[in-house]
Amino acid sequence: MKICEGRVAIVTGAGNGLGKAYALGLAEQGCKVVVNDLGVGTHGEEGETRGAADRVVEEIRANGGEAIANTDDVAEWDAGKRMVEAALDTFGDFHAVVNNAGFVRDRMFFTCSPEEWDAVIRVHLRGHFCTSRHAAEYWRAQSKAGKAIDGRIINTTSGAGLQGSVGQSAYSTAKGGIASLTLVQAAELGRYGVTANALVPTARTRMTDTGAFDMDVDEGKFDEFAPENMAPVVAYLVSEQSRDVTGQMFELKGGRLFLSQGWTDSAAFDKGERLDAGEVDAIVRDLLKKREPAKPVYGAN
């Protein structure tokens, strides 16, 4: 059974890596796909992968699926509207946005320039905002008009956003913001029939091809870092089966799927009156001993 039969999805940054795997996986499950890709490199260089969206569309069609290409910049406000309109004009309906587009400008915080900071925040945070904002507006209007909505926003956060990553202050900040945005979207849009979840993928892509993942995979053995590993979870989240699943962070490592639980409160000290500055240190030390250990920042000693 194809679990996404009759569904229509936009996938941003779908020309390579994870986005391509998502688009192909969705099409395999019967979904009609708007394949968005600007054709830039891993640092946002123009033209490095020009035509990538068209090539993915050709592959989907060659396999019997339906797809169209879009080469808009996800961080442009009107681009999000054009993608939603393209889905509606071509396929007659629209059910999901899979926000995947992004690039990196890795720097230690003390050498990160304002231009590098702004570029990363723009493509990730603003890029997640623009397409999803137009989608949410459309779904809300349809819901208010009496139509039953079963919409999906699927965002991409990262372990860097959930726990930080040395040398990636801008990227970590953007991905942390996306995690929080997902929670707000889930809380606000549920009344209109829209869910919002986020992916925390661990995969070998152009962005992660920095030695972090072993590139040598023995023939016939499971490649736990293959981008395709995340595609079934994306198909599930786009499908009607996930209509009551929202506000979650899905982390996948190979075939190991789990939910990131986020910030939780520790045990509390309560004096019952205002604390004295001189006693705070002892209280803090005791709370640190009692709290659950946090996952370490990536790259920290």
Coordinates of C-alpha atoms in Angstrom, one line a residue:
M1 CA 0.0 0.0 0.0
K2 CA 1.2 3.5 -0.9
I3 CA 0.6 5.5 2.2
C4 CA 0.8 8.9 0.5
E5 CA -1.6 8.2 -2.4
G6 CA -3.5 11.4 -3.3
R7 CA -1.3 13.6 -1.2
V8 CA 0.6 16.7 -2.6
A9 CA 3.8 18.0 -1.0
I10 CA 6.4 20.7 -1.4
V11 CA 10.0 19.7 -0.6
T12 CA 12.5 22.5 -0.4
G13 CA 16.2 21.9 -1.1
A14 CA 15.2 18.7 -2.9
G15 CA 17.9 18.6 -5.6
N16 CA 20.4 16.7 -3.6
G17 CA 21.0 14.7 -0.4
L18 CA 18.2 14.5 2.1
G19 CA 15.8 16.6 0.1
K20 CA 16.2 14.4 -3.0
A21 CA 15.7 11.3 -0.9
Y22 CA 12.5 12.8 0.6
A23 CA 11.1 13.7 -2.8
L24 CA 11.9 10.3 -4.3
G25 CA 10.6 8.5 -1.3
L26 CA 7.3 10.5 -1.3
A27 CA 6.8 9.9 -5.0
E28 CA 7.4 6.2 -4.5
Q29 CA 4.6 6.3 -1.9
G30 CA 2.2 7.9 -4.3
C31 CA 2.7 11.6 -3.4
K32 CA 2.8 14.3 -6.0
V33 CA 5.8 16.5 -5.4
V34 CA 6.9 20.1 -6.0
V35 CA 10.6 19.7 -6.1
N36 CA 12.2 23.0 -5.0
D37 CA 16.0 23.6 -5.3
L38 CA 17.8 26.9 -6.0
G39 CA 20.9 25.0 -7.3
V40 CA 23.5 26.5 -4.9
G41 CA 26.5 24.9 -3.2
T42 CA 26.9 23.9 0.4
H43 CA 27.9 27.5 1.3
G44 CA 25.3 29.1 -0.9
E45 CA 27.4 29.5 -4.0
E46 CA 25.3 30.3 -7.0
G47 CA 24.9 27.9 -9.8
E48 CA 26.9 25.0 -8.3
T49 CA 24.1 22.5 -8.8
R50 CA 22.0 24.3 -11.4
G51 CA 19.3 22.1 -12.8
A52 CA 19.2 19.8 -9.8
A53 CA 15.4 20.2 -9.3
D54 CA 14.7 19.3 -13.0
R55 CA 16.9 16.2 -12.7
V56 CA 15.0 14.9 -9.6
V57 CA 11.7 15.6 -11.4
E58 CA 12.9 13.6 -14.4
E59 CA 13.8 10.7 -12.1
I60 CA 10.4 10.8 -10.4
R61 CA 8.6 10.8 -13.7
A62 CA 10.8 8.0 -15.1
N63 CA 9.6 5.9 -12.2
G64 CA 6.0 6.6 -12.9
G65 CA 5.5 9.5 -10.4
E66 CA 4.2 13.0 -10.8
A67 CA 6.4 16.1 -10.0
I68 CA 7.2 19.6 -11.0
A69 CA 10.3 21.6 -10.5
N70 CA 10.7 25.0 -8.7
T71 CA 13.9 27.0 -8.5
D72 CA 12.8 29.8 -6.1
D73 CA 14.8 31.1 -3.2
V74 CA 13.0 29.7 -0.1
A75 CA 13.9 32.8 1.9
E76 CA 12.1 35.2 -0.5
W77 CA 8.6 36.0 0.8
D78 CA 6.8 35.7 -2.5
A79 CA 8.6 32.5 -3.4
G80 CA 6.6 30.6 -0.7
K81 CA 3.4 31.8 -2.2
R82 CA 4.5 30.8 -5.7
M83 CA 5.3 27.2 -4.5
V84 CA 1.9 26.8 -2.9
E85 CA 0.1 28.2 -6.0
A86 CA 2.2 25.9 -8.2
A87 CA 1.1 22.9 -6.2
L88 CA -2.6 23.9 -6.4
D89 CA -2.5 24.9 -10.1
T90 CA -0.7 21.7 -11.1
F91 CA -2.2 19.1 -8.8
G92 CA -5.4 20.7 -7.6
D93 CA -4.7 20.3 -3.9
F94 CA -1.9 20.7 -1.3
H95 CA -1.2 18.8 1.9
A96 CA 2.4 19.2 3.1
V97 CA 5.5 21.4 3.3
V98 CA 8.8 19.6 3.9
N99 CA 11.3 22.4 4.9
N100 CA 14.8 21.1 4.1
A101 CA 16.7 23.7 2.2
G102 CA 19.8 25.2 3.8
F103 CA 23.6 25.6 3.8
V104 CA 26.4 26.2 6.2
R105 CA 29.1 28.8 6.9
D106 CA 31.0 27.1 9.6
R107 CA 33.0 29.5 11.9
M108 CA 34.0 29.7 15.5
F109 CA 31.8 32.3 17.2
F110 CA 34.7 34.7 17.6
T111 CA 35.5 34.8 13.9
C112 CA 31.9 34.6 12.5
S113 CA 31.1 37.7 10.4
P114 CA 27.8 39.5 10.3
E115 CA 27.4 38.5 6.7
E116 CA 28.0 34.8 7.4
W117 CA 25.6 34.9 10.4
D118 CA 22.9 36.6 8.4
A119 CA 23.2 34.3 5.4
V120 CA 22.8 31.2 7.6
I121 CA 19.9 32.6 9.7
R122 CA 18.2 33.7 6.5
V123 CA 18.2 30.4 4.6
H124 CA 17.3 28.3 7.6
L125 CA 15.0 30.3 9.8
R126 CA 13.5 32.7 7.2
G127 CA 13.4 29.9 4.7
H128 CA 11.3 27.8 7.0
F129 CA 9.0 30.8 7.7
C130 CA 8.2 31.9 4.2
T131 CA 6.8 28.7 2.6
S132 CA 5.1 27.5 5.8
R133 CA 3.6 30.9 6.4
H134 CA 1.8 30.9 3.0
A135 CA 0.8 27.3 3.5
A136 CA -0.7 28.0 6.9
E137 CA -2.6 31.0 5.6
Y138 CA -4.1 28.9 2.8
W139 CA -5.0 26.0 5.1
R140 CA -6.6 28.4 7.7
A141 CA -8.7 30.1 5.0
Q142 CA -9.9 26.7 3.7
S143 CA -10.7 25.5 7.2
K144 CA -12.7 28.7 8.0
A145 CA -14.6 28.1 4.7
G146 CA -15.7 24.7 6.1
K147 CA -13.3 22.4 4.3
A148 CA -11.7 19.5 6.2
I149 CA -8.0 20.1 6.3
D150 CA -5.3 17.5 6.9
G151 CA -2.1 19.6 6.5
R152 CA 1.5 19.0 7.5
I153 CA 4.5 21.1 8.2
I154 CA 7.7 19.1 8.5
N155 CA 10.7 21.1 9.5
T156 CA 14.4 20.3 9.8
T157 CA 16.2 20.9 13.0
S158 CA 19.5 19.3 14.0
G159 CA 21.4 17.9 16.9
A160 CA 23.4 21.2 16.5
G161 CA 20.1 23.1 17.2
L162 CA 19.1 20.9 20.1
Q163 CA 22.4 20.7 21.9
G164 CA 24.8 23.0 20.1
S165 CA 27.8 22.4 17.9
V166 CA 31.3 23.9 18.2
G167 CA 32.2 25.9 15.1
Q168 CA 28.5 26.3 14.1
S169 CA 27.1 29.1 16.2
A170 CA 24.9 30.5 13.4
Y171 CA 23.7 27.1 12.2
S172 CA 23.0 25.9 15.8
T173 CA 21.1 29.1 16.5
A174 CA 19.0 28.8 13.4
K175 CA 18.2 25.1 14.0
G176 CA 17.4 25.8 17.6
G177 CA 15.0 28.4 16.5
I178 CA 13.4 26.0 14.1
A179 CA 12.8 23.5 16.9
S180 CA 11.0 26.2 18.9
L181 CA 9.0 27.4 15.8
T182 CA 7.8 23.8 15.3
L183 CA 6.3 23.7 18.9
V184 CA 4.5 27.0 18.3
Q185 CA 3.2 25.9 14.9
A186 CA 1.9 22.7 16.4
A187 CA 0.1 24.6 19.2
E188 CA -1.4 27.3 16.9
L189 CA -2.4 25.3 13.9
G190 CA -3.9 22.2 15.4
R191 CA -7.4 23.8 15.5
Y192 CA -7.2 24.1 11.7
G193 CA -6.3 20.4 11.0
V194 CA -2.5 21.1 10.6
T195 CA 0.3 19.2 12.3
A196 CA 3.9 20.4 12.7
N197 CA 6.8 18.2 13.4
A198 CA 10.6 18.4 13.0
L199 CA 13.3 16.0 11.7
V200 CA 16.7 15.5 13.3
P201 CA 18.4 13.6 10.6
T202 CA 21.9 12.0 10.8
A203 CA 23.0 11.4 7.3
R204 CA 25.9 11.8 4.8
T205 CA 25.2 14.7 2.6
R206 CA 27.2 17.5 0.9
M207 CA 26.8 19.6 4.1
T208 CA 28.1 16.9 6.4
D209 CA 30.9 15.6 4.1
T210 CA 33.5 16.9 6.4
G211 CA 34.9 13.7 7.9
A212 CA 32.2 13.3 10.5
F213 CA 30.8 10.2 8.8
D214 CA 32.8 7.3 7.5
M215 CA 32.5 7.3 3.7
D216 CA 33.6 3.7 3.3
V217 CA 30.7 1.3 3.4
D218 CA 31.2 -2.4 2.8
E219 CA 29.2 -3.7 -0.1
G220 CA 26.1 -5.4 0.9
K221 CA 26.1 -3.9 4.4
F222 CA 23.6 -1.4 5.8
D223 CA 24.7 2.2 5.3
E224 CA 23.5 3.9 8.5
F225 CA 24.3 7.3 7.1
A226 CA 22.5 7.0 3.8
P227 CA 20.1 9.9 3.3
E228 CA 17.4 7.5 2.1
N229 CA 17.1 6.2 5.7
M230 CA 15.1 9.2 6.7
A231 CA 12.7 9.1 3.7
P232 CA 10.2 6.5 5.2
V233 CA 9.7 8.8 8.3
V234 CA 9.0 11.7 6.0
A235 CA 6.5 9.7 4.0
Y236 CA 4.8 8.7 7.3
L237 CA 4.6 12.3 8.5
V238 CA 3.1 13.5 5.2
S239 CA 0.6 10.6 5.1
E240 CA -2.9 10.6 6.7
Q241 CA -1.7 8.1 9.3
S242 CA 0.1 10.8 11.2
R243 CA -2.8 13.2 11.6
D244 CA -2.7 13.1 15.4
V245 CA 1.1 13.3 15.8
T246 CA 2.3 16.9 16.3
G247 CA 5.0 18.9 18.1
Q248 CA 7.6 16.2 18.0
M249 CA 11.3 16.0 17.0
F250 CA 12.0 12.8 15.1
E251 CA 15.6 11.7 15.4
L252 CA 16.9 8.8 13.2
K253 CA 20.3 7.2 13.1
G254 CA 20.4 4.4 10.6
G255 CA 17.4 2.3 11.5
R256 CA 17.1 3.7 15.1
L257 CA 14.2 6.0 15.5
F258 CA 13.5 8.0 18.7
L259 CA 12.0 11.3 19.9
S260 CA 14.1 14.1 21.2
Q261 CA 12.4 15.2 24.5
G262 CA 13.8 18.7 24.7
W263 CA 14.2 20.9 27.8
T264 CA 12.7 19.6 31.0
D265 CA 12.8 21.0 34.6
S266 CA 15.1 19.6 37.2
A267 CA 14.3 19.1 40.8
A268 CA 13.7 22.4 42.6
F269 CA 15.0 24.1 45.7
D270 CA 12.4 26.3 47.3
K271 CA 13.3 28.5 50.3
G272 CA 9.8 30.0 50.5
E273 CA 11.2 33.5 50.5
R274 CA 13.8 35.6 48.6
L275 CA 17.2 34.0 48.2
D276 CA 20.3 35.6 49.5
A277 CA 23.1 36.1 46.9
G278 CA 25.6 34.3 49.2
E279 CA 23.6 31.1 49.3
V280 CA 22.9 30.7 45.6
D281 CA 26.1 28.9 44.8
A282 CA 25.5 26.0 47.2
I283 CA 22.0 25.6 45.9
V284 CA 23.1 25.6 42.2
R285 CA 25.8 23.0 43.0
D286 CA 23.3 20.7 44.6
L287 CA 20.8 21.1 41.7
L288 CA 23.6 20.3 39.2
K289 CA 24.3 17.1 41.0
K290 CA 20.7 16.1 40.9
R291 CA 19.8 16.9 37.4
E292 CA 19.8 14.4 34.5
P293 CA 23.1 14.8 32.5
A294 CA 22.6 16.8 29.2
K295 CA 23.7 15.5 25.9
P296 CA 27.1 17.1 25.2
V297 CA 27.7 19.9 22.7
Y298 CA 29.0 18.4 19.4
G299 CA 32.7 18.9 19.2
A300 CA 33.2 19.9 22.8
N301 CA 36.0 18.3 24.8

